[in-house]
Amino acid sequence: MSHGRRALLAIGLCFLGVALAAEPRRRALLIGIDDYGTPQTGARRFLHLSGSVNDVELMRDLLGSVYGFRPDEILILKNQDASRAAIWNAIDGFLLRDARTGDVLLFYFSGHGSQVFNSLSDEADKLDESIVPADVNRGAADIRDKELRRRFAPALQRGARLTVLLDSCHSGSGVRGLPGGGTPRVVPPDMRDVKDGDRGPKLEEIGALVLSATRDGDLAFEAPGYQRRRQGVFSWAWSRAVRDAVQNEPAIDTFRRAAARMRLERPDQVPVIAGNDDARLTPFLGTRRDRRDDRVVVAVRSVQNGVVKIEGGWASGLTAGSQLRIVNKTASDTRLEVVAIDGVGECHAKIVDGPASAVQSGSLLELVAWVAPREQPLRVWIPEGTEETFEAVRSLDLDEATNLISDPTIVRANVLRWIGQEWEAVDVSGRRRTRLGSTPQRRVVLNGLSPNRPLFIQLPATPAISRRLGADLQGVKRVARPEDADYILTGRIFRGRIEYAWLRPFVDQRDPCTLPVRTDWHDGRKAKDLVA
C-alpha cells in the first residue's frame, strides 16, 4: 500500500473514530430514600417512607424494558447509600461526566422534599425548595434547587438533553377533606440561613424538562401502586402513562395522561411540567424500543416444557389472557395465550393453537387479542372501637373549647380520629399528627390542633356495625390502613346521636371526580343502611 493511501486510510479511520465517539449516550441516576436513619438531638422530625425504593425499582425496569437502557447506563442509590456526598458524586462522576450534545440524561429522585431559608433568595417567602438526602438526620444539609441548577447548567449548555423527575413535596400545606392517613413526602423547613444569592438560570429555561409530583406549597403522597406495593402517587401515574404512550408521543402528552390519572385517584395532588417548547414536544427520553408500527411486539426468551417465557409484560401492556401470534407469514396460525404477568418486562404463556415447533427463542410475537385486567375491588377502611373508645372522647368535653363541625367535606378542619388502637389528632394542614393513646387528655388534644380552626371528631364503628358490614359487604375489600382505602367509614355525633357515612379521603365537595365524595349519613343503629 502506498504512503498516500495509508495516509488516507488513517485519516478515514480517525474520522470514523470521531463519529463513533460522538454517538449520543444515555445515563439515568435513580435515587430512592425510605430510611433516613435515627434523628440526632435537634434534628427536624419527620416520618420515614415506604414507597421510594419501590419507585426506583419500577423506574429501572421501565427504562430497561421500554427504552432499552442497559444496566451500565443506570446508577441507583437507595436509602443510606444516598447521602448528600454520594448524590453529588453520582451526579458529577456518572450522570454528567463528559456530557455532550445529544446525550440523554435522567435525574430521578423519590423521597422527602423540603425548604431551606435563604435571606438572599429571589422568592417571596425566602425559602429555596430542596430534596432531602439520607444523612440529613446526621447533620447533612439539604440539596437545594439552586445548587442543582448550577451543577446541571453546563451539561445543558453543551447540548445534552436533561430530564429531572422529582417525586417529593416542594414544601407542604393543607389537605382538603378527611385525612386518609397517607404519608406525605415532606420535611419541615431548615431555617438556618444559607445566604445564597447566586441564582443561575432555571433549568427549564435552558432546555431541561422538569417533571414534579406536585406544585410549590403542596404535598406529595404515597399510595398502593404496581402489584399493590407502596409507591409515590406521581411515580405510579407516570409509569402507567409511559407504558400507554404511543410511538414518538410528545412528553407533554405523556404528562397529560399521568395528570388525568391523578385527577381521578388523588385530586388534591397536582403535578407540574416545566420546559421550553422543544423539551415538551420531544418524546420522554427519546425513542421507545417496544413499539413497531404502533403494534405491541415482544420476543420469546425461552421455551421449556411447553412454557414460553416472553420478554414483555406489564410495561408492554400485556395482561393475563391476552393472545399473541408469531410475526411470520408461514407460522401466522400459531397462537399463544398469556398465562401470567411475571414482572414489568416479562410474562409466560402457553401455546393454544398451531404448531409448537414455530415458537423458538428469539421469535417475535405480536398482540392480536387483549383482555382487560380484572378490576380491583373497592377498598374500604372500617376503624373499630369499643364502648371505652366512645367514653374516652365523651370525657374530653371539647364543645366549649372548639368549633365542632359535622361534615369535613364542607370546610377544612382539624380532625380527632380513632386509628385502631388509639386516638390521633391531625391538624388542618395534615402535616402534624399527634398520637394520644386510648385515653387522651384534653390539653394534649388541643396542643396538637391548629388554633382558631374548626374540629371534626371522626368516630369509629361499634363492634356490632363492624361485624355486620364484614358479613354483608360484597365486591368490596376491607383494608387494614386508611391510606389504602378508597372510602372510610366515618362516624359523627349529630343532634345527640351517632351517624355514619362512607367518605372519600383527602377530598371535599369541590372534587371534580364522578365518584361521590360521601354517602348520606345514616343512624348508627341501622347498619343495614350502610350496606345499601
CSV table of N, CA and C in Angstrom, one decimal, residues 8 18 86 146 198 201 238 285 316 324 339 349 360 374 379 408 421 424 451:
chain,number,residue,atom,x,y,z
A,8,LEU,N,-4.5,8.3,3.7
A,8,LEU,CA,-5.9,8.5,3.5
A,8,LEU,C,-6.7,7.5,4.4
A,18,VAL,N,-14.0,9.5,15.4
A,18,VAL,CA,-14.7,10.7,15.9
A,18,VAL,C,-16.2,10.5,15.8
A,86,ALA,N,-22.8,11.3,48.4
A,86,ALA,CA,-22.9,10.3,47.4
A,86,ALA,C,-23.7,10.8,46.2
A,146,LYS,N,-31.3,25.6,43.8
A,146,LYS,CA,-30.3,26.4,43.2
A,146,LYS,C,-29.0,25.7,43.0
A,198,ASP,N,-26.5,33.6,44.5
A,198,ASP,CA,-26.1,33.1,43.2
A,198,ASP,C,-27.2,32.2,42.6
A,201,PRO,N,-29.5,30.3,36.0
A,201,PRO,CA,-30.7,30.1,35.2
A,201,PRO,C,-31.5,28.9,35.7
A,238,TRP,N,-47.1,8.3,36.4
A,238,TRP,CA,-46.2,8.5,35.3
A,238,TRP,C,-45.8,7.1,34.7
A,285,LEU,N,-37.4,10.9,27.0
A,285,LEU,CA,-36.2,10.1,26.9
A,285,LEU,C,-36.0,9.5,25.5
A,316,SER,N,-45.4,-3.6,28.5
A,316,SER,CA,-45.8,-3.7,27.1
A,316,SER,C,-47.3,-3.7,27.0
A,324,LEU,N,-51.2,-13.8,21.6
A,324,LEU,CA,-50.2,-13.3,20.7
A,324,LEU,C,-50.0,-14.3,19.5
A,339,VAL,N,-50.4,-16.6,30.3
A,339,VAL,CA,-50.9,-17.2,31.5
A,339,VAL,C,-50.8,-16.3,32.7
A,349,ALA,N,-46.4,-17.7,28.8
A,349,ALA,CA,-47.6,-18.1,28.0
A,349,ALA,C,-47.6,-19.5,27.6
A,360,GLN,N,-39.8,-20.4,18.9
A,360,GLN,CA,-38.4,-20.7,19.3
A,360,GLN,C,-37.9,-19.4,20.0
A,374,ARG,N,-58.4,-7.7,35.5
A,374,ARG,CA,-59.5,-7.7,36.4
A,374,ARG,C,-59.5,-6.5,37.3
A,379,ARG,N,-61.9,-0.5,47.9
A,379,ARG,CA,-61.2,-0.7,49.2
A,379,ARG,C,-61.8,0.2,50.2
A,408,PRO,N,-66.7,17.0,57.4
A,408,PRO,CA,-65.4,17.5,57.0
A,408,PRO,C,-65.3,17.8,55.5
A,421,GLN,N,-56.0,1.5,67.5
A,421,GLN,CA,-55.6,1.2,68.9
A,421,GLN,C,-55.6,2.5,69.8
A,424,GLU,N,-55.9,9.9,67.5
A,424,GLU,CA,-54.8,10.7,66.9
A,424,GLU,C,-55.4,12.0,66.5
A,451,PRO,N,-54.7,26.3,65.9
A,451,PRO,CA,-55.6,27.2,66.7
A,451,PRO,C,-56.6,27.9,65.7
